PDB file of C-alpha atoms in Angstrom:
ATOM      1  CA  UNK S  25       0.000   0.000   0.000  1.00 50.00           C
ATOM      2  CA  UNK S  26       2.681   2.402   0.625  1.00 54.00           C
ATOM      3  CA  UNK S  27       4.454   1.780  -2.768  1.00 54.00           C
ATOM      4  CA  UNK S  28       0.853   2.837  -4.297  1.00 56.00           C
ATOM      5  CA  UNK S  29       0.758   6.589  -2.080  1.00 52.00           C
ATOM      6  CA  UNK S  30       4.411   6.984  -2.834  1.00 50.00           C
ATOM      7  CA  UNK S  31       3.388   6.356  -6.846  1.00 57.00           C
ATOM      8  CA  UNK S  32       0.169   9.042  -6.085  1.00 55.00           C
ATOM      9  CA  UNK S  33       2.185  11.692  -4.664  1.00 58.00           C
ATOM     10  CA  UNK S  34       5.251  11.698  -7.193  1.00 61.00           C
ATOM     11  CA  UNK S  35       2.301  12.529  -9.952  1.00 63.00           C
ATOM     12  CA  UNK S  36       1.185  15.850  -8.331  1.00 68.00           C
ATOM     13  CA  UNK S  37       2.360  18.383 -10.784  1.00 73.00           C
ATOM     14  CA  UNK S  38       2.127  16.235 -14.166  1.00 81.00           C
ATOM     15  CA  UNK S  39      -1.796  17.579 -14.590  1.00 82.00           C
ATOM     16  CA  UNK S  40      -0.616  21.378 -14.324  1.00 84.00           C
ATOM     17  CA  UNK S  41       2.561  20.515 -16.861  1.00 85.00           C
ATOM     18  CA  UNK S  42      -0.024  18.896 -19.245  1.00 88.00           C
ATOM     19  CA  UNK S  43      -2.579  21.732 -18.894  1.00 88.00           C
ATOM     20  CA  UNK S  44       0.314  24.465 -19.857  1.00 90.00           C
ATOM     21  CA  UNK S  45       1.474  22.475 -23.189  1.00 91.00           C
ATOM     22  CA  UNK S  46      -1.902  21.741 -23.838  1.00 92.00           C
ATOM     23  CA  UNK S  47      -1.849  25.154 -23.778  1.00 92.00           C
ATOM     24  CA  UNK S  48       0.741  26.056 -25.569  1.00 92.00           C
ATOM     25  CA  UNK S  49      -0.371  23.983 -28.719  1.00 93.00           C
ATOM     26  CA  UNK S  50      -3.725  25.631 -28.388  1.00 93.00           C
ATOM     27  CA  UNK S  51      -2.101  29.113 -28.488  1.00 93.00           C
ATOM     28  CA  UNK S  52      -0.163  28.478 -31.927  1.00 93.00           C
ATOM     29  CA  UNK S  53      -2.650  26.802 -33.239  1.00 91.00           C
ATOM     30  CA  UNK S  54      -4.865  29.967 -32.803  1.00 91.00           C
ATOM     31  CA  UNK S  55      -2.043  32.484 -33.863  1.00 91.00           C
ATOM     32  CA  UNK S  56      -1.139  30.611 -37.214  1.00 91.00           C
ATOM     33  CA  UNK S  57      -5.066  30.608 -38.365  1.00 90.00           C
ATOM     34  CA  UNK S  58      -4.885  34.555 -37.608  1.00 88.00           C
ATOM     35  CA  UNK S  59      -1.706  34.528 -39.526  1.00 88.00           C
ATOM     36  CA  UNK S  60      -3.150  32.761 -42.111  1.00 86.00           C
ATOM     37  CA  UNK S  61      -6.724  34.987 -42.016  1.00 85.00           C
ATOM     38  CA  UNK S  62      -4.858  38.086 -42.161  1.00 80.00           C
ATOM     39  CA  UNK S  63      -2.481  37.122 -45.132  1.00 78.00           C
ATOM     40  CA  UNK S  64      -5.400  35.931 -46.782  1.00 76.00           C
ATOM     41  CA  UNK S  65      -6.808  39.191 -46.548  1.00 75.00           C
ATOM     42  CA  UNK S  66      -3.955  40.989 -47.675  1.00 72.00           C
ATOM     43  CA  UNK S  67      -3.443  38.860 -50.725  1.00 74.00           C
ATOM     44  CA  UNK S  68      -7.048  39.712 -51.662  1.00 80.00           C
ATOM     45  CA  UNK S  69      -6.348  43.028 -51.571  1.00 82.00           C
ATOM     46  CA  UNK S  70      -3.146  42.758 -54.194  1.00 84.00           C
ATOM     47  CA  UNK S  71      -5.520  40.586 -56.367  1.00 87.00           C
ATOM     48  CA  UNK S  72      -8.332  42.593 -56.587  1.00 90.00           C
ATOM     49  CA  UNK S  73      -5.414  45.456 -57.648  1.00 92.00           C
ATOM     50  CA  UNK S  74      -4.261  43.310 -60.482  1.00 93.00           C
ATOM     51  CA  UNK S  75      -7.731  42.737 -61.625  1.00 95.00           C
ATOM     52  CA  UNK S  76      -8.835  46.127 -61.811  1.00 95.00           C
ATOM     53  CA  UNK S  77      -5.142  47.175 -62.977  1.00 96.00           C
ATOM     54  CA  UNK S  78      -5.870  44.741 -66.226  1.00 97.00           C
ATOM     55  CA  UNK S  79      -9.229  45.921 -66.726  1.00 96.00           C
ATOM     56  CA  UNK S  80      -8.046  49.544 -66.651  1.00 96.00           C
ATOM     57  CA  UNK S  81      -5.285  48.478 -69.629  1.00 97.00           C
ATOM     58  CA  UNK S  82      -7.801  46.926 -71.441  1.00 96.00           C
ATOM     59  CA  UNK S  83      -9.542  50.165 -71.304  1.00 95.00           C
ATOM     60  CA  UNK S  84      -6.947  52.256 -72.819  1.00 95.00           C
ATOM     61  CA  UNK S  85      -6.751  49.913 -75.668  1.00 96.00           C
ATOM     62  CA  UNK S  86     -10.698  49.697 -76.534  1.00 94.00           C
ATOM     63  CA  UNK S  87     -10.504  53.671 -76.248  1.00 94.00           C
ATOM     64  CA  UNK S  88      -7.778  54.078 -79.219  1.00 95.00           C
ATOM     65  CA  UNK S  89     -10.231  51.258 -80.720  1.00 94.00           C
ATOM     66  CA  UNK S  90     -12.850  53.408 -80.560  1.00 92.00           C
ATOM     67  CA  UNK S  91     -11.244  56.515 -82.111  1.00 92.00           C
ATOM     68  CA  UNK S  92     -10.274  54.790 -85.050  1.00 93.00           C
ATOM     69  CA  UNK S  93     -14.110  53.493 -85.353  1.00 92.00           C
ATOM     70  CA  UNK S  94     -15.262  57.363 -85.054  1.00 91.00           C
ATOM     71  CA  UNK S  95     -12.899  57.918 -87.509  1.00 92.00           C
ATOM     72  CA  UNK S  96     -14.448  55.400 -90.405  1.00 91.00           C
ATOM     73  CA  UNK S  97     -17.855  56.450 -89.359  1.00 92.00           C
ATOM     74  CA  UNK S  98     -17.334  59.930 -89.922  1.00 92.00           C
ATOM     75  CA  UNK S  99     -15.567  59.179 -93.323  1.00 92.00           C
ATOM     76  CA  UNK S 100     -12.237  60.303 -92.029  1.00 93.00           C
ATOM     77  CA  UNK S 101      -8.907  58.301 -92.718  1.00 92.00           C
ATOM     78  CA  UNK S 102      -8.732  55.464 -90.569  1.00 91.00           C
ATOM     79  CA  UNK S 103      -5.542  56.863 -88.450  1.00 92.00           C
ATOM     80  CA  UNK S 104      -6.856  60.085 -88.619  1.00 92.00           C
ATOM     81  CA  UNK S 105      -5.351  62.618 -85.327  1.00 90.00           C
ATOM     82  CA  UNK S 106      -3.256  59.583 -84.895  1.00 91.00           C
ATOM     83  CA  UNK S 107       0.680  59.805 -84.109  1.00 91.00           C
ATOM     84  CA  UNK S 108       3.233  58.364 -82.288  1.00 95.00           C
ATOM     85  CA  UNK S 109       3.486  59.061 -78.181  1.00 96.00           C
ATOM     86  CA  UNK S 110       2.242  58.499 -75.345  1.00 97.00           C
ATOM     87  CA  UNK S 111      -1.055  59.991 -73.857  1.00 96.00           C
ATOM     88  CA  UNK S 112      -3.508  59.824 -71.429  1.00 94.00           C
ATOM     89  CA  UNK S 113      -7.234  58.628 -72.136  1.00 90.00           C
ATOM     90  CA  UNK S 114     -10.784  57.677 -70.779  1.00 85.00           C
ATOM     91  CA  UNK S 115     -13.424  56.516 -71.913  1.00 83.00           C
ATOM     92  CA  UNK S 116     -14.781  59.914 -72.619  1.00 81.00           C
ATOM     93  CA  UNK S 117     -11.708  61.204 -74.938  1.00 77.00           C
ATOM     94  CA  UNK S 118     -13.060  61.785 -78.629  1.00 77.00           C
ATOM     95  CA  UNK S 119      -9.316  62.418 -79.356  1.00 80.00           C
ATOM     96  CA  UNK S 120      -5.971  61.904 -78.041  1.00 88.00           C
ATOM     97  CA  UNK S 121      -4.739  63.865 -74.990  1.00 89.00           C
ATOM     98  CA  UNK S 122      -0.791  64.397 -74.260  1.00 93.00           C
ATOM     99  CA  UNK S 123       0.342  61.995 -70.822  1.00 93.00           C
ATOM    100  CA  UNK S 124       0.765  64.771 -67.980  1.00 92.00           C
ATOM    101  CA  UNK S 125       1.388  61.880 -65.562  1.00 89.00           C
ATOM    102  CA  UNK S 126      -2.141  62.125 -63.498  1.00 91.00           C
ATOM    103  CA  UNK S 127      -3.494  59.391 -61.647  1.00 93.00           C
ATOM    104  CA  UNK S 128      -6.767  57.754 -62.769  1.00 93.00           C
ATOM    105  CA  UNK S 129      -9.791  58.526 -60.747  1.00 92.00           C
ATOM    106  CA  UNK S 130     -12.663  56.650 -59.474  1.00 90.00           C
ATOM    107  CA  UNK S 131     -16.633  57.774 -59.230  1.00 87.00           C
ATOM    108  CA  UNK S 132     -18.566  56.353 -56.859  1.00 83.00           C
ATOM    109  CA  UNK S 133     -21.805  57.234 -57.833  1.00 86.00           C
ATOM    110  CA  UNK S 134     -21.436  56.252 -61.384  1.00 85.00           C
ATOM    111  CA  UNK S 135     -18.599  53.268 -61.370  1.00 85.00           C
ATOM    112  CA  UNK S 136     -16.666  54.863 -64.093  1.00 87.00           C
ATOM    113  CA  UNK S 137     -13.008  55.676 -64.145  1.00 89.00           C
ATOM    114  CA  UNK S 138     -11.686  59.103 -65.508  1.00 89.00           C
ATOM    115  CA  UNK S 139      -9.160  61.630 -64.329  1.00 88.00           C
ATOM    116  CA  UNK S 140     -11.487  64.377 -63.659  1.00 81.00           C
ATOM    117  CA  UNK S 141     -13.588  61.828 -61.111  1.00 70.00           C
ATOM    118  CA  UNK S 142     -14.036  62.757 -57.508  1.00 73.00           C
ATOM    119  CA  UNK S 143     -11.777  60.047 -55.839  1.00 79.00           C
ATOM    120  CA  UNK S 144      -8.086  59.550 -56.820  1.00 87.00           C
ATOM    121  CA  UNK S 145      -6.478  56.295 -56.730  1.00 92.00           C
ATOM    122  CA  UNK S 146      -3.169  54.425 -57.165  1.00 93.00           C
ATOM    123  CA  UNK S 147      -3.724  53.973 -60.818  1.00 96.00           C
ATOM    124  CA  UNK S 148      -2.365  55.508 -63.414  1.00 96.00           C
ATOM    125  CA  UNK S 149      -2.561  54.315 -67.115  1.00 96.00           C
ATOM    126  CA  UNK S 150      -0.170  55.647 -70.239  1.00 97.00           C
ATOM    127  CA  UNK S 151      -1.559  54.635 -73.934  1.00 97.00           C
ATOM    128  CA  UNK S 152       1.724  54.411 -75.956  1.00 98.00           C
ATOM    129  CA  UNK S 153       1.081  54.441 -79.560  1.00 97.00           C
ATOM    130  CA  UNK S 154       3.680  53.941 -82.431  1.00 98.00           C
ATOM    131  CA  UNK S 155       2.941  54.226 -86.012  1.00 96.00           C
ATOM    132  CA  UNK S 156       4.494  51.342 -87.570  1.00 95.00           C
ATOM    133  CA  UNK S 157       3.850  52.460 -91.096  1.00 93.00           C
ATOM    134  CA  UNK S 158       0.398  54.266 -93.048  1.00 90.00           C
ATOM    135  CA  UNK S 159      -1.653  50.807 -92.660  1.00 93.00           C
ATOM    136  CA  UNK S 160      -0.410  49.870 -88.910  1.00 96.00           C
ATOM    137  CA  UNK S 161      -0.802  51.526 -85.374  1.00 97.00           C
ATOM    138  CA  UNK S 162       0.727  49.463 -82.141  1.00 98.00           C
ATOM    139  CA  UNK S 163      -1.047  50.468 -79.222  1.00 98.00           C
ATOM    140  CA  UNK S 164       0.368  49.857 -75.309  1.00 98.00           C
ATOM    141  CA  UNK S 165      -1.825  50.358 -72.645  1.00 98.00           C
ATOM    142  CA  UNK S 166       0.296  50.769 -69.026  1.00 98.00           C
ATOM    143  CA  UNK S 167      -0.991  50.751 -65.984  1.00 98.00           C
ATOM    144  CA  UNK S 168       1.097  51.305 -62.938  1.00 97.00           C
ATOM    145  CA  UNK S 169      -0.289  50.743 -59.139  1.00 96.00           C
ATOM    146  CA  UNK S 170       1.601  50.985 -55.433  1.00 93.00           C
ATOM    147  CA  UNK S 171      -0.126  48.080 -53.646  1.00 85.00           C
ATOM    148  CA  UNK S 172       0.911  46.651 -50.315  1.00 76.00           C
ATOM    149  CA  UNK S 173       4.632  47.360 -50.472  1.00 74.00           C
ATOM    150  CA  UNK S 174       4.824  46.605 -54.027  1.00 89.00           C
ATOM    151  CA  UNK S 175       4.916  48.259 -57.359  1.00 94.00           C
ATOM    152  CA  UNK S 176       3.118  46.815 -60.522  1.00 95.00           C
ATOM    153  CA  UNK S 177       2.692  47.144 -64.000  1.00 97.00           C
ATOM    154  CA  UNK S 178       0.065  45.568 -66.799  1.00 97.00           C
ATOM    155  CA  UNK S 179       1.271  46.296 -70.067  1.00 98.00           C
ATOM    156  CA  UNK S 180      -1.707  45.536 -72.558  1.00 98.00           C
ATOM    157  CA  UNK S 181      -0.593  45.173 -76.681  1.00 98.00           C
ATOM    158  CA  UNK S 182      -2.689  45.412 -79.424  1.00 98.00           C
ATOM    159  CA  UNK S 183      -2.296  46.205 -83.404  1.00 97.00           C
ATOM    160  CA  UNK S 184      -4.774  47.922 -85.463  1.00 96.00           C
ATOM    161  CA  UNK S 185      -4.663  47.844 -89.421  1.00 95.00           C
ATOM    162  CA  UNK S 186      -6.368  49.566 -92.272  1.00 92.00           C
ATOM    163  CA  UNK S 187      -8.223  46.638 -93.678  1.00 84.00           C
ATOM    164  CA  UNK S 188     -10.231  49.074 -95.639  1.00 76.00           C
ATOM    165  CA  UNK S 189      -7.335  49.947 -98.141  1.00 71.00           C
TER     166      UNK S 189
END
């Protein structure tokens, strides 16, 4: 009987030593899912950028587009107030507008993106076009963002030809 009390009594602290790494597992356990929540988040975030950042290029490009189409349908040349440079452009620009370097806005109320638009963002988009000869036009569309301690860039490419000649 005394070996058995002797057995009881050297157990004593093993509960509380169990209880504290039990603990302790429970404790990083918890602290790596709110790691992993909050980079979650954050990668959202740069996602959502990159998304809107390749919409924005495709933008630029389907603007040019559309100058050239205003062009045939007012019986102009096809490349007419075309040349070679880079400029800045919305979806309201009938014609092509030097690159001063402005950041793209955003409007709220009407989901559109400009640079005369109420909020100001990290955006900013520069339509490079080249003239490769009379019946070619290369057209870049660059968008540049600052987005959770990292600078990108979508760089959108498209030709246009004069398939009416």
């Amino acid at each position: 009987m005394k070996h058995e009390r002797l057995k009881t009594k050297d157990c004593q602290g093993q509960f509380l030593l169990e209880a504290m790494v039990a603990l302790g597992i429970i404790i990083i356990g918890l602290l790596s899912i709110f790691a992993f929540i909050g980079r979650s988040l954050s990668l959202n975030r740069v996602v959502a950028d990159q998304l809107t950042g390749s919409y924005l290029a495709a933008e630029g490009v389907e603007v040019v587009k559309n100058i050239l189409d205003g062009n045939i349908l007012r019986g102009q040349p096809w490349n007419s107030g075309m040349g070679s440079g880079n400029f800045e452009l919305d979806y309201t620009s009938p014609s092509l507008v030097p690159d001063q370097g402005r950041r793209l806005s955003f409007d709220g109320q009407t989901g559109r993106w400009g640079y005369n638009a109420a909020t100001p963002t990290n955006f900013s988009r520069t339509v490079r076009i080249r003239m490769i000869d009379s019946d070619e036009i290369r057209v870049n569309s660059i968008v540049r963002w600052a987005s959770r301690g990292g600078n990108y860039t979508v760089d959108v490419e498209d030709h246009f030809y004069n398939w009416r000649r």
